[in-house]
Amino acid sequence: MQIRDLPYPDPGVPDARSGLRFLVWLGRNQLGGQLKALVWGLLHFVSVSALPFCVGFAVQAVVDDSGARLGLAGGLMALCGAGIALGDTMLHRAAVTNWITAAARVQQLLARRTALLGSALTRRVAAGEVVAVSTGDVEKIGWFVEAVSRFTAAAVTVVLVCVALVVYQPALGVVVAVGVPVLALSVLPLLPRATRRADFQREKAGRATELASDTVAGLRVLRGIGGEELFLDRYRRASQEVRHAAVRSARMWSLISAIQVLLPGLLLIAVVWHGVNLAREGRITVGEMVTVYSAVMILTYPLRHFEEIAMAYSFSRPSARRAARVLSLERATDGEGSIDAVVPTGDLYDPATGLLAPEGQLTAVVCGDPDAAGELAERLGGHTADSSELPSALVGGVPLDELPLDSARSAVLVQDKDPVLLSGTLRELLDVPSSGDVTPGEALSAAQCGDVLDALAQGALDAGDPMDARITERGRSLSGGQRQRLALARSLVTAPGVLVLDEPTSAVDSHTEARIADGIRSLRQGRTTVVFTSSPLLLDRADRVVLVHEGEVAAVGVHRELLHSDARYRVVVTRETDDEAAVHELSHLQALEEIEETA
C-alpha cells in the first residue's frame, strides 16, 4: 500500500482484544511495507558498519606501503558511502509510508466504528477520549509500526558486526560480542518504570483534552453565567498536572539516554585499553586495532534504535489499548441484520411502553422525564441501549433490530435534542441521503429558517447565494434556535417514512414555534411523524397525543381532551405545582358534583 492509494478499500477487521494484539495485527497487515523497510534498513546499517573494516584495511595498507590495497580500500569506502545514501533515503521513505498507512488504517477503523455505534459511542466513551485516540494516539501507534522495521534492521546489523569482529579478530571481537548484549539489555530494568510514567502522562493528557473539549463546547453557556475563569482555572490545574507528569517521564527517558551514552563509552575504553596491550605484545596489527575501535564507535548508531523502539512501544502501548477499547465496542444489535434488507412501512410500535404511532399521522409524545424521553426516542429508531433488554421497536410489524443497519436507518430517522451541525456550506449541510420528495427550499421554509438565511448571507459577503454561505464548526456563529431550525430542516429534507423529533422547538420563541408546527404538519402530510414535546403549540396540532408515565403509555387522546381529563398530563404540559394541581382537581370534582346534583 502506497500513500497515493489511500484510503484503504477495506481496512480489515482488527484484533481489538488488547493493545498488544492490535499492534501485532497492524504489523501483520503491513508485512510488505515492513519487509521493504527492513531491506533498505539492512543496506543502510550494513554499509555504515562496513566503514570501520574499510578504514582498518586502508590504515594497514598505509603501514604496509601497499598502494593497490589503499586504492581498493578507497573504492570500498565509496561503495559504502553510496549504500549509506541510498539505504538511508529509501529507508526513510519506506518507514514514513508505513507510519502514514498505519495511521490511516487506524483512522479508517475508528471512523467506521464511530459510524456504526452512532450516539451510543459518546455514552460509553468520553468525547475527549475519542478525540485523543483519533489524533495523538494514532500518531503514537504509527510511530511504533514505523520503528519496528528500523529496529529489526539495526538488531540484525549488530549481530552481524559482532560475528564479523569475532571472526576478524577473536581477541578483541569476544570483548565486543560480550559487551554489546549488555549494552542492549542494560535499560530493560528501567523500562517498566518509564512505561508507567508514560502511561500516567497520557492519562493526564487525555483528561486535560476532555476538559478542554467540554469547555469549548460549553463556552457560550459559560460566558452567560460568568464561569470562564472557573473553568480556566480547572484547565490550568489539569495542564500543570500534565506538565509535571511529562517532566517526570522525560527524566526517566533522559536517564535511559544517559546510560545509552555512558555504557558504550565504557566499552570503548575497555576495547582500546585491551587493544593497546595486544598491539604492544604484537598479537594484533595497527589496522586490526583501528578496525575494532571504529566498529565499536559505529555500533552506537544502531544501538540507539534499541532506545527508540523502547520509547515507541512505551508510548504506543497505552494508545493502542485505548484504540482497541473503542474498536472493541459493539452495537447491541447486529449491524448486518438477521432478515432481508427491506425498508418496512406501517405503524411504529414500541412493545416496551405500548406506544403506537399510526402510519401517516403526526403523533406527539409527552414524557415527564427528559432522559426517559431521549432513550425512548432512540429506541424508536432502532438504537437500543447496549445494557437494555427491552424489545426492539417495530415498523409494520418488523423489528428494527433484526434489519440491516442501513435499512433500519432508512426506515426511521431520529433527531435528538442536541443535533450537531458540521462545518461547511448550507448547501453541503442539506446534501444528505433523501427520497427527493422534499426540496431544501421547502424544508427551510417549513423550519422557518428565513432569518437564518439572512444572517448567513450578511456574514458571508462573498457568497451571492445564502446556500453557499459557510457554517462554522458546530454552527457556533449561530444562536441555539437557529442551529435547531437548521437541524430540523436537514431532517425534513431527508423525507423518511418515519421521522422522530426530540424537542425540535425547545430553543425558539412561541410565534416561531407555532409556524414550525404548521410547517411540520403540512410538509409531513401522509408520513409518520413522532414528536417528543411538552409544548402546547405542537401538541395542539398533533393528530394523536400519547402520555408516557413511568415507562408505560398512561393516556391517549388529543391535547384539549387530555388537558381536562388527565392530571398527570396537565402537570407536565402546564407546569402546574402540586398546590395548583390540587386546587384544579378540587374544582373539577366540585363541578362534577354540581352536574350530578342538577341531573
Coordinates of C-alpha atoms in Angstrom, one line a residue:
M1 CA 0.0 0.0 0.0
Q2 CA 1.4 3.4 -1.1
I3 CA 0.3 6.8 0.3
R4 CA -1.3 7.7 -3.1
D5 CA -3.5 4.6 -2.8
L6 CA -5.1 5.7 0.4
P7 CA -7.8 5.4 1.8
Y8 CA -7.9 1.6 2.1
P9 CA -10.8 0.0 0.2
D10 CA -11.3 -2.1 3.3
P11 CA -9.2 -1.5 6.4
G12 CA -10.0 -5.0 7.7
V13 CA -11.3 -6.4 10.9
P14 CA -8.9 -5.5 13.8
D15 CA -7.9 -7.8 16.6
A16 CA -9.1 -5.5 19.4
R17 CA -8.8 -8.0 22.3
S18 CA -5.8 -6.0 23.7
G19 CA -3.5 -3.2 22.8
L20 CA -0.6 -5.6 22.1
R21 CA -2.8 -7.8 19.9
F22 CA -3.9 -4.7 18.0
L23 CA -0.3 -3.7 17.4
V24 CA 0.6 -7.2 16.2
W25 CA -2.4 -7.2 13.9
L26 CA -1.3 -3.8 12.4
G27 CA 2.2 -5.1 11.8
R28 CA 0.8 -8.3 10.2
N29 CA -1.3 -6.3 7.8
Q30 CA 1.8 -4.3 6.7
L31 CA 4.3 -7.2 6.1
G32 CA 5.1 -6.0 2.6
G33 CA 5.9 -2.5 3.7
Q34 CA 7.8 -3.8 6.8
L35 CA 9.9 -6.1 4.6
K36 CA 10.7 -3.3 2.2
A37 CA 11.8 -1.1 5.0
L38 CA 13.9 -3.9 6.5
V39 CA 15.8 -4.5 3.3
W40 CA 16.6 -0.8 2.9
G41 CA 17.5 -0.6 6.6
L42 CA 19.9 -3.5 6.3
L43 CA 21.6 -1.9 3.3
H44 CA 22.0 1.4 5.2
F45 CA 23.2 -0.1 8.5
V46 CA 25.4 -2.7 7.0
S47 CA 27.0 0.0 4.8
V48 CA 27.6 2.1 7.9
S49 CA 29.0 -0.8 9.8
A50 CA 31.3 -1.8 6.9
L51 CA 33.2 1.5 7.0
P52 CA 35.4 0.5 10.0
F53 CA 36.6 -2.5 8.2
C54 CA 37.4 -0.3 5.2
V55 CA 39.2 2.2 7.4
G56 CA 41.2 -0.5 9.1
F57 CA 42.1 -2.1 5.7
A58 CA 43.3 1.4 4.5
V59 CA 45.4 2.0 7.6
Q60 CA 47.0 -1.4 7.3
A61 CA 47.7 -0.7 3.6
V62 CA 49.5 2.5 4.5
V63 CA 51.5 0.7 7.2
D64 CA 52.4 -2.0 4.6
D65 CA 53.0 0.7 1.9
S66 CA 50.6 -1.0 -0.5
G67 CA 49.1 1.4 -3.0
A68 CA 46.9 -1.2 -4.6
R69 CA 45.3 -2.2 -1.4
L70 CA 44.9 1.5 -0.5
G71 CA 43.1 2.1 -3.8
L72 CA 40.9 -0.9 -3.2
A73 CA 40.0 0.4 0.3
G74 CA 39.1 3.8 -1.2
G75 CA 36.8 2.0 -3.7
L76 CA 35.2 0.0 -0.9
M77 CA 34.6 3.2 1.1
A78 CA 33.0 4.9 -1.9
L79 CA 30.7 1.9 -2.3
C80 CA 29.8 2.0 1.3
G81 CA 29.0 5.7 1.0
A82 CA 26.7 5.0 -1.9
G83 CA 25.0 2.3 0.1
I84 CA 24.6 4.6 3.1
A85 CA 23.0 7.3 1.0
L86 CA 20.7 5.1 -1.0
G87 CA 19.7 3.0 2.0
D88 CA 19.0 6.0 4.3
T89 CA 16.9 7.7 1.6
M90 CA 14.8 4.6 0.8
L91 CA 14.6 3.5 4.4
H92 CA 13.1 6.9 5.4
R93 CA 10.7 6.8 2.5
A94 CA 9.5 3.2 3.3
A95 CA 9.3 3.9 7.1
V96 CA 7.3 7.1 6.7
T97 CA 5.0 5.2 4.3
N98 CA 4.5 2.5 6.9
W99 CA 3.8 5.3 9.5
I100 CA 1.2 7.1 7.4
T101 CA -0.5 4.0 6.1
A102 CA -0.8 2.5 9.6
A103 CA -2.2 5.8 11.0
A104 CA -4.7 5.9 8.0
R105 CA -5.8 2.4 8.7
V106 CA -6.4 3.1 12.4
Q107 CA -8.3 6.3 11.5
Q108 CA -10.5 4.5 9.0
L109 CA -11.2 1.8 11.6
L110 CA -12.2 4.4 14.1
A111 CA -14.4 6.3 11.7
R112 CA -16.1 3.1 10.7
R113 CA -16.7 2.1 14.3
T114 CA -18.0 5.6 15.1
A115 CA -20.5 5.5 12.2
L116 CA -21.6 2.1 13.3
L117 CA -22.1 3.0 17.0
G118 CA -23.7 6.4 16.4
S119 CA -24.8 8.1 19.5
A120 CA -24.1 5.1 21.6
L121 CA -20.3 5.8 21.3
T122 CA -20.3 9.0 23.4
R123 CA -22.5 7.3 26.1
R124 CA -19.8 4.7 26.6
V125 CA -16.6 6.6 25.8
A126 CA -15.9 10.3 26.6
A127 CA -15.8 12.6 23.6
G128 CA -12.4 13.9 24.6
E129 CA -11.0 10.3 24.7
V130 CA -12.3 9.7 21.2
V131 CA -10.6 12.9 20.0
A132 CA -7.4 11.8 21.7
V133 CA -7.5 8.4 20.1
S134 CA -8.1 9.7 16.6
T135 CA -5.3 12.3 16.8
G136 CA -2.4 11.9 19.2
D137 CA -2.9 8.1 19.8
V138 CA -2.9 7.4 16.1
E139 CA 0.5 9.2 15.7
K140 CA 1.9 7.1 18.5
I141 CA 0.7 3.9 17.0
G142 CA 2.0 4.8 13.6
W143 CA 5.4 5.7 15.2
F144 CA 5.7 2.2 16.7
V145 CA 4.7 0.5 13.4
E146 CA 7.3 2.6 11.6
A147 CA 10.1 1.9 14.1
V148 CA 9.7 -1.9 14.1
S149 CA 11.4 -2.4 10.7
R150 CA 14.2 0.1 11.5
F151 CA 14.9 -1.6 14.9
T152 CA 14.9 -5.1 13.2
A153 CA 17.4 -3.9 10.7
A154 CA 19.6 -2.4 13.5
A155 CA 19.4 -5.6 15.6
V156 CA 20.4 -7.8 12.6
T157 CA 23.2 -5.4 11.8
V158 CA 24.5 -5.5 15.4
V159 CA 24.6 -9.3 15.4
L160 CA 26.4 -9.4 12.0
V161 CA 29.0 -6.9 13.2
C162 CA 29.7 -8.9 16.4
V163 CA 30.0 -12.1 14.5
A164 CA 32.3 -10.4 11.9
L165 CA 34.5 -9.0 14.7
V166 CA 34.9 -12.4 16.4
V167 CA 35.9 -13.9 13.1
Y168 CA 38.1 -11.0 12.1
Q169 CA 39.9 -10.5 15.4
P170 CA 38.9 -13.0 18.1
A171 CA 40.9 -11.5 20.9
L172 CA 39.0 -8.1 20.7
G173 CA 35.9 -9.4 19.0
V174 CA 35.0 -11.5 22.0
V175 CA 35.1 -8.4 24.2
V176 CA 32.7 -6.6 21.9
A177 CA 30.4 -9.6 21.4
V178 CA 30.0 -9.9 25.2
G179 CA 29.7 -6.2 25.9
V180 CA 27.2 -5.3 23.2
P181 CA 24.3 -7.5 24.5
V182 CA 25.0 -6.0 27.9
L183 CA 24.5 -2.5 26.4
A184 CA 21.3 -3.5 24.6
L185 CA 19.8 -5.1 27.7
S186 CA 21.1 -2.6 30.3
V187 CA 18.0 -0.4 30.1
L188 CA 15.5 -3.2 30.5
P189 CA 15.1 -2.8 34.3
L190 CA 14.2 0.9 33.8
L191 CA 11.6 0.3 31.1
P192 CA 8.7 -0.7 33.3
R193 CA 9.0 2.5 35.4
A194 CA 9.4 4.6 32.2
T195 CA 6.4 2.9 30.8
R196 CA 4.3 3.6 33.9
R197 CA 5.3 7.2 33.8
A198 CA 4.4 7.5 30.1
D199 CA 1.0 5.9 30.8
F200 CA 0.4 8.3 33.6
Q201 CA 1.3 11.2 31.4
R202 CA -1.0 10.0 28.7
E203 CA -3.8 9.6 31.2
K204 CA -3.4 13.1 32.5
A205 CA -3.2 14.5 28.9
G206 CA -6.4 12.6 28.0
R207 CA -8.2 14.2 30.9
A208 CA -7.0 17.6 30.0
T209 CA -8.2 17.1 26.4
E210 CA -11.6 16.0 27.7
L211 CA -11.8 19.1 29.9
A212 CA -10.8 21.4 27.1
S213 CA -13.3 19.8 24.7
D214 CA -16.1 20.2 27.2
T215 CA -15.1 23.8 28.0
V216 CA -15.0 24.8 24.3
A217 CA -18.4 23.0 23.7
G218 CA -20.0 24.9 26.5
L219 CA -18.2 28.2 26.0
R220 CA -21.5 30.1 25.2
V221 CA -23.1 28.9 28.3
L222 CA -20.0 29.6 30.4
R223 CA -20.0 33.2 29.2
G224 CA -23.6 33.5 30.1
I225 CA -23.1 32.5 33.7
G226 CA -19.7 34.0 34.1
G227 CA -17.9 30.7 34.5
E228 CA -15.0 31.2 32.2
E229 CA -12.5 31.9 34.9
L230 CA -13.6 28.9 36.9
F231 CA -13.1 26.5 34.0
L232 CA -9.9 28.3 33.0
D233 CA -8.5 27.5 36.5
R234 CA -9.6 23.9 36.2
Y235 CA -7.9 23.6 32.8
R236 CA -4.8 25.4 34.1
R237 CA -4.5 22.9 37.0
A238 CA -5.1 20.0 34.6
S239 CA -2.4 21.3 32.2
Q240 CA 0.1 21.7 35.1
E241 CA -0.5 18.1 36.1
V242 CA 0.2 17.1 32.5
R243 CA 3.4 19.2 32.6
H244 CA 4.6 17.6 35.9
A245 CA 3.9 14.1 34.5
A246 CA 5.7 14.9 31.3
V247 CA 8.7 16.2 33.2
R248 CA 8.8 13.0 35.4
S249 CA 8.6 10.9 32.3
A250 CA 11.3 12.9 30.5
R251 CA 13.6 12.5 33.5
M252 CA 13.4 8.7 33.2
W253 CA 14.0 8.7 29.4
S254 CA 16.9 11.1 30.0
L255 CA 18.4 8.6 32.4
I256 CA 17.9 5.8 29.8
S257 CA 19.6 8.0 27.2
A258 CA 22.5 8.8 29.5
I259 CA 23.0 5.1 30.1
Q260 CA 23.0 4.5 26.4
V261 CA 25.8 7.0 26.1
L262 CA 27.8 6.0 29.2
L263 CA 28.0 2.2 28.7
P264 CA 29.2 2.4 25.1
G265 CA 31.8 4.8 26.2
L266 CA 33.0 2.4 28.9
L267 CA 33.0 -0.4 26.3
L268 CA 35.1 1.7 24.0
I269 CA 37.6 2.4 26.8
A270 CA 37.8 -1.3 27.6
V271 CA 38.4 -2.2 23.9
V272 CA 41.1 0.5 23.5
W273 CA 42.9 -0.5 26.7
H274 CA 42.8 -4.2 25.8
G275 CA 43.8 -3.5 22.2
V276 CA 46.8 -1.3 23.1
N277 CA 48.1 -4.1 25.3
L278 CA 47.6 -6.7 22.5
A279 CA 49.3 -4.4 20.0
R280 CA 52.3 -4.0 22.3
E281 CA 52.6 -7.7 22.6
G282 CA 52.4 -7.9 18.8
R283 CA 49.3 -10.1 18.8
I284 CA 47.3 -7.7 16.6
T285 CA 48.2 -5.2 13.9
V286 CA 47.5 -1.5 14.0
G287 CA 44.9 -1.9 11.2
E288 CA 43.0 -4.5 13.2
M289 CA 43.0 -2.3 16.3
V290 CA 41.7 0.6 14.3
T291 CA 39.0 -1.6 12.7
V292 CA 37.7 -2.9 16.1
Y293 CA 37.8 0.6 17.6
S294 CA 35.9 2.1 14.7
A295 CA 33.4 -0.7 14.7
V296 CA 32.6 -0.1 18.4
M297 CA 32.2 3.6 17.6
I298 CA 29.8 2.9 14.8
L299 CA 27.8 0.3 16.8
T300 CA 26.5 3.2 19.0
Y301 CA 24.4 4.3 16.0
P302 CA 22.3 1.1 15.5
L303 CA 22.2 0.7 19.3
R304 CA 20.3 4.0 19.6
H305 CA 17.4 2.3 17.8
F306 CA 17.0 0.0 20.8
E307 CA 16.2 3.0 22.9
E308 CA 13.8 4.3 20.1
I309 CA 11.8 1.1 19.9
A310 CA 11.5 1.0 23.7
M311 CA 10.2 4.6 23.7
A312 CA 7.9 3.9 20.8
Y313 CA 6.4 0.8 22.4
S314 CA 6.0 2.5 25.8
F315 CA 4.1 5.5 24.3
S316 CA 2.2 3.4 21.7
R317 CA 1.0 0.7 24.2
P318 CA -1.5 2.9 26.1
S319 CA -2.5 4.5 22.8
A320 CA -3.1 1.0 21.2
R321 CA -5.0 0.0 24.3
R322 CA -7.3 3.0 24.1
A323 CA -7.8 2.4 20.3
A324 CA -8.6 -1.2 20.9
R325 CA -11.1 -0.3 23.6
V326 CA -13.0 1.9 21.1
L327 CA -12.7 -0.6 18.3
S328 CA -14.0 -3.4 20.5
L329 CA -17.3 -1.7 21.2
E330 CA -20.2 -3.4 19.6
R331 CA -23.8 -2.4 18.9
A332 CA -26.5 -4.0 21.0
T333 CA -27.8 -5.4 17.7
D334 CA -26.0 -7.0 14.7
G335 CA -25.3 -4.4 12.0
E336 CA -25.8 -7.0 9.3
G337 CA -29.3 -7.9 10.5
S338 CA -30.9 -11.3 10.5
I339 CA -33.6 -10.6 7.9
D340 CA -33.6 -9.4 4.3
A341 CA -32.7 -5.8 3.6
V342 CA -36.1 -4.1 3.2
V343 CA -37.4 -0.7 4.2
P344 CA -40.6 -1.5 6.1
T345 CA -43.7 0.7 6.2
G346 CA -46.6 0.8 8.5
D347 CA -47.4 1.7 12.1
L348 CA -44.5 2.4 14.5
Y349 CA -44.9 0.5 17.7
D350 CA -42.8 0.2 20.9
P351 CA -43.7 -3.1 22.8
A352 CA -41.8 -1.9 25.9
T353 CA -44.1 1.1 26.5
G354 CA -47.1 0.3 24.4
L355 CA -46.6 3.5 22.3
L356 CA -48.3 3.3 18.9
A357 CA -47.7 5.9 16.2
P358 CA -50.2 5.2 13.3
E359 CA -48.9 5.4 9.8
G360 CA -49.3 8.8 8.1
Q361 CA -50.2 10.7 11.3
L362 CA -48.5 13.2 13.5
T363 CA -48.1 11.7 17.0
A364 CA -46.9 13.8 19.9
V365 CA -45.4 12.1 22.9
V366 CA -45.4 13.7 26.3
C367 CA -43.0 12.3 28.9
G368 CA -42.2 13.9 32.2
D369 CA -38.7 12.6 32.3
P370 CA -36.4 14.1 29.6
D371 CA -33.8 11.3 29.9
A372 CA -36.5 8.6 29.5
A373 CA -37.9 10.6 26.5
G374 CA -34.4 10.6 24.9
E375 CA -34.0 6.8 25.5
L376 CA -37.5 6.1 24.1
A377 CA -36.7 8.3 21.0
E378 CA -33.5 6.3 20.3
R379 CA -35.3 3.0 20.8
L380 CA -37.9 4.0 18.3
G381 CA -35.1 4.5 15.8
G382 CA -33.7 1.0 16.5
H383 CA -30.8 2.4 18.6
T384 CA -31.3 0.1 21.5
A385 CA -29.1 0.8 24.5
D386 CA -26.3 -1.7 25.0
S387 CA -27.4 -2.6 28.5
S388 CA -31.1 -2.7 27.7
E389 CA -33.0 -5.9 27.5
L390 CA -36.1 -4.2 26.2
P391 CA -37.6 -5.4 22.9
S392 CA -37.0 -3.5 19.7
A393 CA -39.5 -1.1 18.2
L394 CA -41.4 -2.4 15.2
V395 CA -42.3 -0.7 11.9
G396 CA -45.2 -2.5 10.1
G397 CA -44.6 -5.4 12.5
V398 CA -40.9 -5.7 11.5
P399 CA -38.4 -5.5 14.4
L400 CA -35.8 -2.8 13.7
D401 CA -33.0 -4.6 15.4
E402 CA -33.4 -7.5 13.0
L403 CA -32.9 -5.3 10.0
P404 CA -29.5 -4.5 8.5
L405 CA -28.3 -1.2 9.9
D406 CA -28.8 0.7 6.6
S407 CA -32.4 -0.5 6.2
A408 CA -33.2 0.4 9.8
R409 CA -31.8 3.9 9.4
S410 CA -33.7 4.4 6.1
A411 CA -36.9 3.4 7.7
V412 CA -36.7 5.6 10.8
L413 CA -34.8 8.8 11.3
V414 CA -34.2 10.1 14.8
Q415 CA -33.2 13.7 15.5
D416 CA -32.1 14.1 19.1
K417 CA -32.5 17.2 21.2
D418 CA -28.9 18.2 20.7
P419 CA -28.3 17.9 17.0
V420 CA -24.8 18.7 15.6
L421 CA -24.1 20.9 12.6
L422 CA -21.0 20.1 10.6
S423 CA -18.8 22.9 9.2
G424 CA -19.3 23.7 5.5
T425 CA -21.8 25.5 3.3
L426 CA -25.5 25.4 3.9
R427 CA -25.8 23.5 0.6
E428 CA -23.5 20.8 1.9
L429 CA -25.4 20.6 5.2
L430 CA -28.6 19.8 3.3
D431 CA -26.9 17.5 0.9
V432 CA -27.9 14.3 2.7
P433 CA -29.4 11.0 1.6
S434 CA -33.0 11.6 0.9
S435 CA -36.0 10.4 -1.1
G436 CA -36.1 13.6 -3.2
D437 CA -39.7 14.3 -2.2
V438 CA -38.8 17.4 -0.2
T439 CA -36.6 20.1 -1.7
P440 CA -34.1 22.1 0.5
G441 CA -36.2 25.2 0.0
E442 CA -39.4 23.5 1.2
A443 CA -37.5 22.1 4.3
L444 CA -36.0 25.5 5.1
S445 CA -39.4 27.2 4.8
A446 CA -41.1 24.6 7.0
A447 CA -38.5 25.0 9.6
Q448 CA -38.8 28.8 9.5
C449 CA -35.2 29.4 8.5
G450 CA -35.7 32.7 6.7
D451 CA -33.8 34.8 9.3
V452 CA -31.1 32.2 9.4
L453 CA -30.6 32.6 5.6
D454 CA -30.4 36.4 6.1
A455 CA -27.9 36.0 8.9
L456 CA -25.7 33.7 6.8
A457 CA -25.9 36.0 3.8
Q458 CA -24.8 39.0 5.9
G459 CA -22.0 37.1 7.5
A460 CA -20.6 35.9 4.1
L461 CA -20.4 38.8 1.7
D462 CA -18.5 36.8 -0.9
A463 CA -21.4 34.3 -1.2
G464 CA -24.0 35.5 -3.6
D465 CA -26.4 32.7 -2.7
P466 CA -27.1 32.1 1.1
M467 CA -26.9 28.4 0.3
D468 CA -23.2 28.9 -0.4
A469 CA -22.6 30.7 2.9
R470 CA -20.3 28.7 5.3
I471 CA -21.4 27.4 8.6
T472 CA -18.7 27.4 11.3
E473 CA -17.8 24.4 13.3
R474 CA -20.9 23.0 15.1
G475 CA -22.7 26.2 14.0
R476 CA -21.1 28.2 16.8
S477 CA -21.7 31.5 14.9
L478 CA -25.5 30.9 15.1
S479 CA -27.9 31.1 18.0
G480 CA -29.3 28.0 19.6
G481 CA -32.6 28.5 17.9
Q482 CA -31.0 29.0 14.5
R483 CA -29.0 25.8 14.9
Q484 CA -32.0 23.9 16.0
R485 CA -34.1 25.1 13.0
L486 CA -31.3 24.2 10.5
A487 CA -31.0 20.7 12.0
L488 CA -34.8 20.4 11.7
A489 CA -34.6 21.4 8.0
R490 CA -31.9 18.8 7.5
S491 CA -34.1 16.1 9.0
L492 CA -37.1 17.3 6.9
V493 CA -35.3 17.2 3.6
T494 CA -34.5 13.5 4.1
A495 CA -38.2 12.8 4.0
P496 CA -38.0 9.4 5.7
G497 CA -41.0 7.2 6.1
V498 CA -40.9 7.7 9.9
L499 CA -39.4 10.8 11.5
V500 CA -38.8 11.0 15.2
L501 CA -38.1 14.5 16.6
D502 CA -37.0 15.0 20.2
E503 CA -37.8 18.6 21.4
P504 CA -37.3 20.2 18.0
T505 CA -38.5 23.6 19.1
S506 CA -37.2 24.0 22.6
A507 CA -34.9 26.9 21.7
V508 CA -37.4 29.1 19.7
D509 CA -40.0 31.6 20.6
S510 CA -43.7 30.8 20.7
H511 CA -44.6 32.6 17.5
T512 CA -41.9 30.8 15.5
E513 CA -42.8 27.6 17.2
A514 CA -46.4 27.9 16.1
R515 CA -45.3 28.4 12.4
I516 CA -42.9 25.5 12.7
A517 CA -45.7 23.3 14.0
D518 CA -47.8 24.2 11.0
G519 CA -44.9 23.6 8.7
I520 CA -44.1 20.2 10.0
R521 CA -47.7 19.2 9.8
S522 CA -48.1 20.4 6.2
L523 CA -44.7 19.0 4.9
R524 CA -45.1 15.7 6.7
Q525 CA -48.7 15.1 5.5
G526 CA -49.2 11.4 4.8
R527 CA -46.0 10.4 6.5
T528 CA -45.5 9.1 10.1
T529 CA -44.1 11.7 12.4
V530 CA -43.4 11.4 16.2
V531 CA -42.6 14.5 18.2
F532 CA -41.4 14.3 21.8
T533 CA -42.5 17.6 23.3
S534 CA -44.4 19.3 26.1
S535 CA -45.2 22.4 24.1
P536 CA -49.0 23.1 23.9
L537 CA -48.5 24.7 20.4
L538 CA -47.1 21.4 19.0
L539 CA -49.4 19.2 21.0
D540 CA -52.5 21.1 19.8
R541 CA -51.6 20.4 16.1
A542 CA -50.9 16.7 16.6
D543 CA -53.4 14.1 15.3
R544 CA -52.7 12.0 18.4
V545 CA -51.1 12.7 21.8
V546 CA -49.7 10.0 24.0
L547 CA -48.7 10.4 27.6
V548 CA -45.9 8.1 28.7
H549 CA -45.6 7.8 32.5
E550 CA -43.1 5.7 34.4
G551 CA -42.2 3.7 31.2
E552 CA -45.8 2.9 30.1
V553 CA -48.5 4.6 28.0
A554 CA -50.8 6.2 30.5
A555 CA -53.2 8.1 28.3
V556 CA -54.0 8.6 24.6
G557 CA -56.2 11.3 23.0
V558 CA -55.9 14.8 21.7
H559 CA -54.4 17.7 23.5
R560 CA -57.5 19.6 24.6
E561 CA -59.2 16.5 25.9
L562 CA -56.2 15.3 27.9
L563 CA -55.7 18.7 29.3
H564 CA -59.0 18.5 31.1
S565 CA -59.2 14.7 31.8
D566 CA -55.7 13.7 32.9
A567 CA -54.0 15.5 35.9
R568 CA -50.6 13.9 35.1
Y569 CA -50.7 15.2 31.6
R570 CA -51.8 18.7 32.7
V571 CA -48.9 18.9 35.3
V572 CA -46.3 18.1 32.6
V573 CA -47.8 20.4 29.9
T574 CA -48.8 23.4 32.0
R575 CA -46.0 23.1 34.6
E576 CA -48.5 23.2 37.5
T577 CA -47.3 23.0 41.0
D578 CA -48.7 20.4 43.4
D579 CA -50.9 23.0 45.1
E580 CA -52.2 24.3 41.8
A581 CA -52.9 20.7 40.7
A582 CA -54.8 20.1 43.9
V583 CA -56.9 23.2 43.5
H584 CA -57.7 22.3 39.9
E585 CA -58.6 18.8 40.9
L586 CA -60.9 20.1 43.7
S587 CA -62.7 22.5 41.4
H588 CA -63.1 19.7 38.8
L589 CA -64.7 17.4 41.5
Q590 CA -67.0 20.2 42.6
A591 CA -68.1 20.8 39.0
L592 CA -68.9 17.1 38.7
E593 CA -70.9 17.2 41.9
E594 CA -72.9 20.2 40.7
I595 CA -73.6 18.4 37.4
E596 CA -74.8 15.3 39.3
E597 CA -77.0 17.4 41.6
T598 CA -78.5 19.2 38.7
A599 CA -79.2 15.8 37.0

